[in-house]
Tab-separated table of N, CA and C in Angstrom:
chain	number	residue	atom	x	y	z
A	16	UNK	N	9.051	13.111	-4.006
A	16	UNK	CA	8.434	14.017	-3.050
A	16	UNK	C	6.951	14.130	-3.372
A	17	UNK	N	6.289	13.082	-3.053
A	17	UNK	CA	4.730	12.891	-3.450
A	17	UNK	C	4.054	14.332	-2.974
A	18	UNK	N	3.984	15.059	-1.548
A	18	UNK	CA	3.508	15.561	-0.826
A	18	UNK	C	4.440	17.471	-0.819
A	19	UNK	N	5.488	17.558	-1.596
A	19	UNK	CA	6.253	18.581	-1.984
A	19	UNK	C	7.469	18.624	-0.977
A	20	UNK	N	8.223	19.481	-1.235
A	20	UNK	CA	9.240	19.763	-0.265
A	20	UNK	C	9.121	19.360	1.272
A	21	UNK	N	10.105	18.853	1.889
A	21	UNK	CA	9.772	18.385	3.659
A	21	UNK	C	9.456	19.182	4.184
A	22	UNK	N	10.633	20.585	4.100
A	22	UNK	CA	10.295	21.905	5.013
A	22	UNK	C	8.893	22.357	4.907
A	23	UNK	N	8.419	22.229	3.453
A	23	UNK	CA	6.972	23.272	3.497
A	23	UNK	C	5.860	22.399	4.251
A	24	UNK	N	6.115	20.700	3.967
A	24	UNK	CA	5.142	19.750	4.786
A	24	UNK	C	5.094	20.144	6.314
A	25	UNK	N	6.418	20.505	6.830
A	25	UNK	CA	6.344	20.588	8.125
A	25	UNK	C	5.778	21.511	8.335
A	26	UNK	N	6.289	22.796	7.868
A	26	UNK	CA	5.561	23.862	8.400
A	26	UNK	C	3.932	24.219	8.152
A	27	UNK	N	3.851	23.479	7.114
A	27	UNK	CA	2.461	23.113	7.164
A	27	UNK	C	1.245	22.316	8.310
A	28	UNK	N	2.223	20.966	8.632
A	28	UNK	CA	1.638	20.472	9.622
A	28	UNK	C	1.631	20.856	10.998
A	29	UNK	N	3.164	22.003	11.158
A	29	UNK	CA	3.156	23.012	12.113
A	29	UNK	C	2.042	24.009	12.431
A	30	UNK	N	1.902	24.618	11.290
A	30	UNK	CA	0.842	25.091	11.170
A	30	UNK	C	-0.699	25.216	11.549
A	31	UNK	N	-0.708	23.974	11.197
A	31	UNK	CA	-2.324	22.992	11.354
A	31	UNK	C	-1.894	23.025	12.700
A	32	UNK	N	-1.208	22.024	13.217
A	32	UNK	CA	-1.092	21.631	15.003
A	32	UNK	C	-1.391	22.911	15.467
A	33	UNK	N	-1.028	23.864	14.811
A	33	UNK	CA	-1.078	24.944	16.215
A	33	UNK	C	-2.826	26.097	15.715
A	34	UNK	N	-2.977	25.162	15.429
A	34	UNK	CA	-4.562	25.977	14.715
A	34	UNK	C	-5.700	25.012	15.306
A	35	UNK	N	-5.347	23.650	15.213
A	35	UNK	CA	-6.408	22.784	15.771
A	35	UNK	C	-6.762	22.097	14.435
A	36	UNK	N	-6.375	22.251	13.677
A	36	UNK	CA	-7.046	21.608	12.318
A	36	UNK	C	-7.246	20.079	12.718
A	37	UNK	N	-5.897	19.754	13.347
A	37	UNK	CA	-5.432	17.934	12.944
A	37	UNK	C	-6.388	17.453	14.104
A	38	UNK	N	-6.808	18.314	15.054
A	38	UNK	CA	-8.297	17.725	15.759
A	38	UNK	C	-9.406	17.916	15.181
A	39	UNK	N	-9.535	18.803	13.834
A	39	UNK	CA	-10.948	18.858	13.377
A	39	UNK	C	-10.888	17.875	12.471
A	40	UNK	N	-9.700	17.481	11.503
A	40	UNK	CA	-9.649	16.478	10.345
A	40	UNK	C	-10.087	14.813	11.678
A	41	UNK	N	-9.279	14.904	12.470
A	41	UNK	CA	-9.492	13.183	13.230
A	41	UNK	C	-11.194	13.115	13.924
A	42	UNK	N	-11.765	14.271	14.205
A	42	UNK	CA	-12.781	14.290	14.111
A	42	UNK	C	-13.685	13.863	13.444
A	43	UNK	N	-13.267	14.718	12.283
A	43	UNK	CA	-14.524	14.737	10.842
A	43	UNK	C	-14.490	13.326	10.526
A	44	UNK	N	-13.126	12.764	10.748
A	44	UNK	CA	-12.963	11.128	10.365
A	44	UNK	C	-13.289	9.844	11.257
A	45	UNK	N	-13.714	10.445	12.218
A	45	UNK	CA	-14.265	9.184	12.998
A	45	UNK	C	-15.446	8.922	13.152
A	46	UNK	N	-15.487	7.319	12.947
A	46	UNK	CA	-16.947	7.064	12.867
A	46	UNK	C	-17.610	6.882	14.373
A	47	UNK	N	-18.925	6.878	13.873
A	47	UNK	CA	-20.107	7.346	14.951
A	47	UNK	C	-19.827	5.362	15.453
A	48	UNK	N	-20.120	5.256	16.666
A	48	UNK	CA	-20.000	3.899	17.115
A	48	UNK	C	-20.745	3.991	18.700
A	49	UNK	N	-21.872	3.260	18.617
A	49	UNK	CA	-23.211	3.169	19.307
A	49	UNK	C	-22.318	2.607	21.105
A	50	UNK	N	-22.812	2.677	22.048
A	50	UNK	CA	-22.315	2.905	23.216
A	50	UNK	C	-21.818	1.405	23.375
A	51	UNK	N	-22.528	0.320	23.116
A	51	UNK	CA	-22.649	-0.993	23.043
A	51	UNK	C	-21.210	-1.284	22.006
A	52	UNK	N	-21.598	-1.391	21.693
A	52	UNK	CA	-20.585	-1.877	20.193
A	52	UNK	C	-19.283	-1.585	20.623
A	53	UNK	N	-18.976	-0.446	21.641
A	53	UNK	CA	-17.777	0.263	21.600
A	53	UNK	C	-17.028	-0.805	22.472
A	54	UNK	N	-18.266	-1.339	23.390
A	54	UNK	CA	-17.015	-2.335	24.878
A	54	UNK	C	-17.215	-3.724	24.476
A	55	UNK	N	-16.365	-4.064	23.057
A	55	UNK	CA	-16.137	-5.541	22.466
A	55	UNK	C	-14.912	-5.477	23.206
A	56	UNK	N	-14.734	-7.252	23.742
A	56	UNK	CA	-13.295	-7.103	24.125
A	56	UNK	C	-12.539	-8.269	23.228
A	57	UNK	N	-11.125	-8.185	23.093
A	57	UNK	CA	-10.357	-8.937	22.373
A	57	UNK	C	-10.600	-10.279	23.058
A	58	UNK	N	-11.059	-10.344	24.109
A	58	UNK	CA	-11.029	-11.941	24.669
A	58	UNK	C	-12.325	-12.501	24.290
A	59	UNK	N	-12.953	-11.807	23.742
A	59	UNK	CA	-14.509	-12.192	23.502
A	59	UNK	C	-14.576	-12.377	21.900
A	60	UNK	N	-13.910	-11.394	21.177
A	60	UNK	CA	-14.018	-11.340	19.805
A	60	UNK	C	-12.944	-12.193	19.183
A	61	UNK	N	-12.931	-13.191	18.138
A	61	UNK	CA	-12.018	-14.355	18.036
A	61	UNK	C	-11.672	-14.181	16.303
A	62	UNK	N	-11.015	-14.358	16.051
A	62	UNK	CA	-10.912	-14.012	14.522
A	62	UNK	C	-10.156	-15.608	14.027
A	63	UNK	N	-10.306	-15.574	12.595
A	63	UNK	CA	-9.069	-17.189	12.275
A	63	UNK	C	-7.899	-16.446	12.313
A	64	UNK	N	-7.131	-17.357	12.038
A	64	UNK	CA	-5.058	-17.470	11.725
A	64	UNK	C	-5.099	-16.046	10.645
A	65	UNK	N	-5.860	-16.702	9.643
A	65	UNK	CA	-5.660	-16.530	8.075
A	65	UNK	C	-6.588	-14.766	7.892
A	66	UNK	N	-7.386	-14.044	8.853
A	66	UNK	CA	-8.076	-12.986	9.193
A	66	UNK	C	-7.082	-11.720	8.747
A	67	UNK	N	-6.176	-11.720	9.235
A	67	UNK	CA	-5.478	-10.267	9.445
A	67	UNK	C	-4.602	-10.129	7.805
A	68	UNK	N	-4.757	-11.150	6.790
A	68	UNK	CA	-4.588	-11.169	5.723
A	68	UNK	C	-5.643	-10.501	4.471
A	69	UNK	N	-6.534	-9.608	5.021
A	69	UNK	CA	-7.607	-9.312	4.224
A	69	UNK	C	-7.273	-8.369	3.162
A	70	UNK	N	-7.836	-7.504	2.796
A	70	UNK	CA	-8.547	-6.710	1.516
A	70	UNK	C	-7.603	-5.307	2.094
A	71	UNK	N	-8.375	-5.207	3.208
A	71	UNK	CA	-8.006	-3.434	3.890
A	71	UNK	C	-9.092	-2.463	3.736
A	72	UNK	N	-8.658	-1.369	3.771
A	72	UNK	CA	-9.294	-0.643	2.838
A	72	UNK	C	-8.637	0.796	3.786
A	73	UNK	N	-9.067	0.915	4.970
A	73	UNK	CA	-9.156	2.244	5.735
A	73	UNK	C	-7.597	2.992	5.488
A	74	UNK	N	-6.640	1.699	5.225
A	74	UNK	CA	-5.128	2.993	5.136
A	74	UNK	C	-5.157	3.710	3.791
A	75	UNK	N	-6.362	2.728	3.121
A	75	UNK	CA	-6.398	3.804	1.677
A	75	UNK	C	-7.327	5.076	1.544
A	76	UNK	N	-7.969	4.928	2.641
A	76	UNK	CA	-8.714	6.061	2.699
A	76	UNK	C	-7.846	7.111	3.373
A	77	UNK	N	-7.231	6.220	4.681
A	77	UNK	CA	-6.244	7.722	4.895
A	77	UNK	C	-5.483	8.357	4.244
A	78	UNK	N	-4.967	7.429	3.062
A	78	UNK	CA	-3.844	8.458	2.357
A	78	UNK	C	-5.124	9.064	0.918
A	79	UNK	N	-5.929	8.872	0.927
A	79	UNK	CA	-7.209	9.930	-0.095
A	79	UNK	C	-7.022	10.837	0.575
A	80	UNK	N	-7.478	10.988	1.645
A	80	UNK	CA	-7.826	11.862	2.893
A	80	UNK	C	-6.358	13.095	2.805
A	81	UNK	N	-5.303	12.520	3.004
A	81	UNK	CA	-4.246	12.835	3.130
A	81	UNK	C	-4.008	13.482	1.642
A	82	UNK	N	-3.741	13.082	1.153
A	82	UNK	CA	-3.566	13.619	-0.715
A	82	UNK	C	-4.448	14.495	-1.165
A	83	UNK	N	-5.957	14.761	-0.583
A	83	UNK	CA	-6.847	15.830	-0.664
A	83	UNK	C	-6.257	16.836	0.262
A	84	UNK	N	-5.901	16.914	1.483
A	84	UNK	CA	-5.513	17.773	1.993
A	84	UNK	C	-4.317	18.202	1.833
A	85	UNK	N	-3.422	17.826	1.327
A	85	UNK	CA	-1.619	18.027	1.185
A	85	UNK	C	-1.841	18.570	-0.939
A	86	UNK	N	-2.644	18.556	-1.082
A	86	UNK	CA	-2.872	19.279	-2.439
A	86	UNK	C	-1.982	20.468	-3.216
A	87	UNK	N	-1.226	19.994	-3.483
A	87	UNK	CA	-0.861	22.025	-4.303
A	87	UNK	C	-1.451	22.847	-4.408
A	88	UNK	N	-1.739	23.762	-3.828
A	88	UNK	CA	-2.189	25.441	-3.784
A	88	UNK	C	-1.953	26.259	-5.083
A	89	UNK	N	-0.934	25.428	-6.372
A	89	UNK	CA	-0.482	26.230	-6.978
A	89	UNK	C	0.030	25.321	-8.257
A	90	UNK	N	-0.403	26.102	-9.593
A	90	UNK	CA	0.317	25.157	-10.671
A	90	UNK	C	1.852	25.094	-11.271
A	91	UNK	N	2.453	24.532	-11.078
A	91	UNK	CA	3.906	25.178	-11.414
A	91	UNK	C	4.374	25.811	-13.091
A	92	UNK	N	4.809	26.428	-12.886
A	92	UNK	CA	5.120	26.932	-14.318
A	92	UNK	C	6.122	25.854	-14.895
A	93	UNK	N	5.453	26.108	-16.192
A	93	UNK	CA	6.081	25.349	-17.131
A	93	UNK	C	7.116	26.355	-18.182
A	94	UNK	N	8.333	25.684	-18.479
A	94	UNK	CA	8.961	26.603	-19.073
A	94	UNK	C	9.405	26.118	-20.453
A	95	UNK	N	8.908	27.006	-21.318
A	95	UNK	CA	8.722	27.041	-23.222
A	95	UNK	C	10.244	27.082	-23.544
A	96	UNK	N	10.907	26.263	-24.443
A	96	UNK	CA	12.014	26.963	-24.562
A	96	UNK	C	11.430	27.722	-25.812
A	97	UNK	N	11.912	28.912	-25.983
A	97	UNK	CA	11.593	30.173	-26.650
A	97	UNK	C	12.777	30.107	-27.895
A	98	UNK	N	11.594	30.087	-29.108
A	98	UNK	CA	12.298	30.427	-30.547
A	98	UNK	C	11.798	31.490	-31.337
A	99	UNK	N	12.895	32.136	-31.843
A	99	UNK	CA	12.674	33.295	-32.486
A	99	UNK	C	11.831	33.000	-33.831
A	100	UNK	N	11.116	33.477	-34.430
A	100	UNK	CA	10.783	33.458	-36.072
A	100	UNK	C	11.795	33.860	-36.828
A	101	UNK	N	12.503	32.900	-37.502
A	101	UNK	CA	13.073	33.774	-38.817
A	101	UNK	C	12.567	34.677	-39.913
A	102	UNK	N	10.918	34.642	-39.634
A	102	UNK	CA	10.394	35.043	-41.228
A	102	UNK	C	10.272	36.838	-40.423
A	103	UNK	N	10.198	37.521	-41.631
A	103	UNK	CA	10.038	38.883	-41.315
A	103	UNK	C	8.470	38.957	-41.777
């Protein structure tokens, strides 16, 4: 459970949806892209065979992104097992 319990994820992301957050996070995350640049078309832009085999990078930013925001609020207690002193 990388992200904690399902129920609390949901109601978390329940949460957010109904606040607007998950439009301010896709916001904050999109890049600026000049008016031009935006109307490339797939019939124009040609890539090789061997292209879609690359490096990556952006799904690793989403799950940074994601793992900063899904954070624990809270440290969990740790529990001592507890021994008495024999000495007086």
């Amino acid at each position: 459970e990388r992200f904690g319990h399902w129920k609390t994820v949901y109601n978390r992301f329940h949460r957010w949806a109904q606040a607007g957050r998950w439009e301010a996070i896709f916001k904050a995350l999109r890049l600026p892209v000049d008016e031009l640049g935006s109307l490339a078309d797939a019939s124009v832009v040609r890539a090789h065979q061997d292209a879609s085999g690359g490096k990556g990078g952006s799904e690793e930013m989403l799950w940074g992104v994601l793992e900063e925001v899904f954070q624990r609020r809270f440290t969990p207690s740790q529990r001592r097992a507890v021994s008495r002193s024999t000495s007086r």
